[in-house]
Amino acid sequence: RDTLKIIPPPLPGEVPEPPRTERVGSLLELAGGRFDNLEDGSCASGDVCALVGLKTVVTGDTILLASDDAGNGNKKGRGKKKGGGTAGADEHIGNVCLAGVASPKPVLTVRVEAESAEQQAKLSDALNLLSVEDPSLCVEETESATLLSGLGELHIEIVLDRLRREFGLEVTTGSPAVAYRETVANTIETNGLVEYDRTIGGTRLQAAVHLMIEPMECPNAAMSDNSSCMILADPIVTIGPEAREYLGVNEEAPEEELAMRSEVAKALISGCVGSLKRGQIGPYSLANVRCHVLNVDAEGGLQGLSAMPGSLRAAAANAISTLLADEASSSCTVLEPTMSVEITLPSEMVGTVLSDLTGRRGTVGDVIMGEDENDGGNQAPGHAKALIRGEVPLIEILGYANGLRSLTGGEGAFTAEYKGHSPCD
């Protein structure tokens, strides 16, 4: 039984978790439906294998042999001492990990309920296992409901089917809810320092913040030029040189490092991040925006802020909410998830389906007309197939399979894939 070192991927702005160790029982070779034991305990590059006995490994973790921990060939990793000349370098090499798996954010949420309290406990365990396998599946459990979020209607249906087949759980689901977001269309800025001065519970909170919010283009959005879709990205908070000088922090250090080293900077960043989770048009968090703190001030100076960091947190949140409220009508917009669809159907029904897509606020990209499936053209018409490609808001194609079957007499089929969020009309 070899020992493995498990290194979780680092999270931005948080202290990296220490590596943990696990013992693996055996190594299995996967070949179709068979599981063969690898006697030599080795798997070549390109082969598929399974490790037996892992209990805490999740998707995104980096797995290393503990025997390579010191980087010197010592099988058990012994001999690595704190006072050694190369121990620091070897330890750094031993803790190198991959960046992890970036999964898209969920766009559809449904409420699921089990038939009984006993089944509810089994449902929670089953969903936890499925979410470990699939990082794009999000499970949120409250005292009154269990919310299941995924990448679309088909994704949720597959999870519900697995609950029935693999775990024997029959669940009821509520109406799906689409994940909307908000963003800003242009750069907006507060009119100088926005002061926050309140007394709560006998404690005075006073600070002032000057900031601006600008739209942020996602660099990995591989979209066509004529598409308005964008890949969602969490808001980014940056602190300008003038604000850094006032707070007495490093002028070149990244914000993640500042949040770990300075309580005042951490309060400022957390106040901005928390306020950006509440939009002004609806109860939707903001996405694809950059909040740049230009300047801060307080009557008590840096010493007063250090004694009461909550005042700067409240001032930052107040400045953002005030700015968004003033600019909501002219600069803020709602983003809705958009799906890329491909529809196959008989050629003579293209017009009917196109008209239906237009009524669902869809945009048509390509229409490819196929030829009749006969040899000499003597066969009766009506056997040619067509392909329609386009983009449709997710809210408009919930339950679209039934509608398409009705329009095409059961001969139409479609596939849908999440493409991004686009401005809501």
GROMACS .gro file of C-alpha atoms in nm, residues 121-297:
model
  177
  121ALA     CA    1  -3.084   1.202   0.423
  122LYS     CA    2  -2.992   0.957   0.147
  123LEU     CA    3  -3.056   1.229  -0.111
  124SER     CA    4  -2.809   1.462   0.061
  125ASP     CA    5  -2.539   1.194   0.063
  126ALA     CA    6  -2.603   1.107  -0.302
  127LEU     CA    7  -2.589   1.470  -0.416
  128ASN     CA    8  -2.263   1.522  -0.227
  129LEU     CA    9  -2.110   1.227  -0.412
  130LEU     CA   10  -2.234   1.352  -0.749
  131SER     CA   11  -2.105   1.704  -0.685
  132VAL     CA   12  -1.760   1.562  -0.607
  133GLU     CA   13  -1.758   1.384  -0.944
  134ASP     CA   14  -1.900   1.684  -1.133
  135PRO     CA   15  -1.766   2.027  -1.018
  136SER     CA   16  -2.019   2.207  -1.240
  137LEU     CA   17  -2.301   2.065  -1.027
  138CYS     CA   18  -2.383   2.285  -0.727
  139VAL     CA   19  -2.590   2.171  -0.430
  140GLU     CA   20  -2.726   2.416  -0.172
  141GLU     CA   21  -2.912   2.275   0.125
  142THR     CA   22  -3.121   2.490   0.357
  143GLU     CA   23  -3.360   2.406   0.640
  144SER     CA   24  -3.656   2.419   0.404
  145ALA     CA   25  -3.525   2.310   0.063
  146THR     CA   26  -3.249   2.146  -0.139
  147LEU     CA   27  -3.148   2.345  -0.447
  148LEU     CA   28  -2.975   2.171  -0.736
  149SER     CA   29  -2.797   2.389  -0.996
  150GLY     CA   30  -2.647   2.280  -1.327
  151LEU     CA   31  -2.556   2.386  -1.679
  152GLY     CA   32  -2.896   2.334  -1.836
  153GLU     CA   33  -3.213   2.129  -1.848
  154LEU     CA   34  -3.040   1.818  -1.984
  155HIS     CA   35  -2.770   1.837  -1.717
  156ILE     CA   36  -3.034   1.841  -1.441
  157GLU     CA   37  -3.229   1.558  -1.606
  158ILE     CA   38  -2.918   1.339  -1.619
  159VAL     CA   39  -2.851   1.398  -1.249
  160LEU     CA   40  -3.211   1.311  -1.158
  161ASP     CA   41  -3.190   0.997  -1.371
  162ARG     CA   42  -2.869   0.893  -1.193
  163LEU     CA   43  -3.040   0.943  -0.859
  164ARG     CA   44  -3.309   0.698  -0.968
  165ARG     CA   45  -3.084   0.437  -1.133
  166GLU     CA   46  -2.778   0.436  -0.906
  167PHE     CA   47  -2.922   0.536  -0.570
  168GLY     CA   48  -3.285   0.424  -0.596
  169LEU     CA   49  -3.419   0.768  -0.503
  170GLU     CA   50  -3.744   0.907  -0.639
  171VAL     CA   51  -3.749   1.286  -0.606
  172THR     CA   52  -3.994   1.558  -0.696
  173THR     CA   53  -3.872   1.879  -0.856
  174GLY     CA   54  -4.003   2.233  -0.861
  175SER     CA   55  -4.010   2.480  -1.146
  176PRO     CA   56  -3.663   2.564  -1.278
  177ALA     CA   57  -3.514   2.907  -1.206
  178VAL     CA   58  -3.269   3.068  -1.449
  179ALA     CA   59  -2.949   3.230  -1.317
  180TYR     CA   60  -2.958   3.594  -1.424
  181ARG     CA   61  -2.671   3.835  -1.364
  182GLU     CA   62  -2.616   4.211  -1.387
  183THR     CA   63  -2.331   4.411  -1.537
  184VAL     CA   64  -2.246   4.766  -1.637
  185ALA     CA   65  -2.236   4.876  -1.999
  186ASN     CA   66  -1.991   5.162  -1.948
  187THR     CA   67  -1.755   5.304  -1.688
  188ILE     CA   68  -1.922   5.475  -1.392
  189GLU     CA   69  -1.752   5.667  -1.110
  190THR     CA   70  -1.855   5.822  -0.782
  191ASN     CA   71  -1.853   6.201  -0.751
  192GLY     CA   72  -1.538   6.213  -0.541
  193LEU     CA   73  -1.530   6.061  -0.195
  194VAL     CA   74  -1.861   5.914  -0.078
  195GLU     CA   75  -1.879   5.946   0.301
  196TYR     CA   76  -2.036   5.692   0.532
  197ASP     CA   77  -2.103   5.813   0.888
  198ARG     CA   78  -2.335   5.619   1.115
  199THR     CA   79  -2.352   5.517   1.478
  200ILE     CA   80  -2.453   5.155   1.538
  201GLY     CA   81  -2.485   5.019   1.890
  202GLY     CA   82  -2.297   5.314   2.036
  203THR     CA   83  -2.006   5.269   1.792
  204ARG     CA   84  -1.941   5.531   1.526
  205LEU     CA   85  -1.850   5.404   1.179
  206GLN     CA   86  -1.698   5.677   0.961
  207ALA     CA   87  -1.499   5.652   0.637
  208ALA     CA   88  -1.513   5.778   0.278
  209VAL     CA   89  -1.437   5.592  -0.046
  210HIS     CA   90  -1.386   5.710  -0.404
  211LEU     CA   91  -1.418   5.434  -0.665
  212MET     CA   92  -1.523   5.351  -1.018
  213ILE     CA   93  -1.678   5.045  -1.181
  214GLU     CA   94  -1.599   4.948  -1.539
  215PRO     CA   95  -1.702   4.660  -1.765
  216MET     CA   96  -1.452   4.380  -1.798
  217GLU     CA   97  -1.408   4.168  -2.108
  218CYS     CA   98  -1.347   3.803  -2.036
  219PRO     CA   99  -1.025   3.701  -2.216
  220ASN     CA  100  -1.134   3.340  -2.273
  221ALA     CA  101  -1.461   3.429  -2.444
  222ALA     CA  102  -1.410   3.259  -2.778
  223MET     CA  103  -1.720   3.397  -2.940
  224SER     CA  104  -1.797   3.508  -3.290
  225ASP     CA  105  -1.775   3.877  -3.372
  226ASN     CA  106  -2.149   3.917  -3.417
  227SER     CA  107  -2.243   3.742  -3.093
  228SER     CA  108  -2.329   3.935  -2.778
  229CYS     CA  109  -2.262   3.637  -2.551
  230MET     CA  110  -1.996   3.660  -2.283
  231ILE     CA  111  -1.848   3.407  -2.044
  232LEU     CA  112  -1.923   3.500  -1.684
  233ALA     CA  113  -1.638   3.614  -1.463
  234ASP     CA  114  -1.652   3.711  -1.097
  235PRO     CA  115  -1.603   4.080  -1.015
  236ILE     CA  116  -1.246   4.194  -0.961
  237VAL     CA  117  -1.154   4.454  -0.698
  238THR     CA  118  -0.834   4.656  -0.742
  239ILE     CA  119  -0.685   4.922  -0.516
  240GLY     CA  120  -0.522   5.226  -0.677
  241PRO     CA  121  -0.187   5.383  -0.579
  242GLU     CA  122  -0.341   5.674  -0.386
  243ALA     CA  123  -0.557   5.441  -0.177
  244ARG     CA  124  -0.262   5.206  -0.118
  245GLU     CA  125  -0.048   5.495   0.003
  246TYR     CA  126  -0.316   5.604   0.249
  247LEU     CA  127  -0.357   5.248   0.379
  248GLY     CA  128   0.018   5.202   0.409
  249VAL     CA  129   0.034   4.883   0.203
  250ASN     CA  130   0.270   4.763  -0.068
  251GLU     CA  131   0.213   4.951  -0.392
  252GLU     CA  132   0.296   4.652  -0.613
  253ALA     CA  133   0.154   4.355  -0.421
  254PRO     CA  134  -0.157   4.189  -0.569
  255GLU     CA  135  -0.489   4.235  -0.394
  256GLU     CA  136  -0.495   3.868  -0.284
  257GLU     CA  137  -0.174   3.924  -0.090
  258LEU     CA  138  -0.299   4.251   0.058
  259ALA     CA  139  -0.612   4.078   0.187
  260MET     CA  140  -0.397   3.828   0.376
  261ARG     CA  141  -0.147   4.079   0.517
  262SER     CA  142  -0.363   4.381   0.604
  263GLU     CA  143  -0.693   4.374   0.795
  264VAL     CA  144  -0.783   4.720   0.661
  265ALA     CA  145  -0.724   4.617   0.300
  266LYS     CA  146  -0.917   4.295   0.362
  267ALA     CA  147  -1.212   4.495   0.498
  268LEU     CA  148  -1.205   4.727   0.196
  269ILE     CA  149  -1.200   4.440  -0.054
  270SER     CA  150  -1.466   4.236   0.128
  271GLY     CA  151  -1.695   4.540   0.143
  272CYS     CA  152  -1.668   4.586  -0.233
  273VAL     CA  153  -1.713   4.215  -0.310
  274GLY     CA  154  -2.014   4.187  -0.080
  275SER     CA  155  -2.188   4.489  -0.230
  276LEU     CA  156  -2.127   4.363  -0.586
  277LYS     CA  157  -2.333   4.055  -0.502
  278ARG     CA  158  -2.646   4.270  -0.491
  279GLY     CA  159  -2.757   4.438  -0.811
  280GLN     CA  160  -2.998   4.728  -0.845
  281ILE     CA  161  -3.225   4.606  -1.126
  282GLY     CA  162  -3.307   4.276  -0.956
  283PRO     CA  163  -3.173   4.036  -0.692
  284TYR     CA  164  -2.887   3.932  -0.919
  285SER     CA  165  -2.515   3.952  -0.848
  286LEU     CA  166  -2.287   4.150  -1.078
  287ALA     CA  167  -2.048   3.982  -1.319
  288ASN     CA  168  -1.779   4.087  -1.566
  289VAL     CA  169  -1.703   4.412  -1.385
  290ARG     CA  170  -1.390   4.560  -1.230
  291CYS     CA  171  -1.421   4.780  -0.922
  292HIS     CA  172  -1.123   5.014  -0.887
  293VAL     CA  173  -1.081   5.191  -0.552
  294LEU     CA  174  -0.921   5.527  -0.627
  295ASN     CA  175  -0.896   5.681  -0.281
  296VAL     CA  176  -1.006   5.637   0.080
  297ASP     CA  177  -1.022   5.874   0.376
   0.00000   0.00000   0.00000
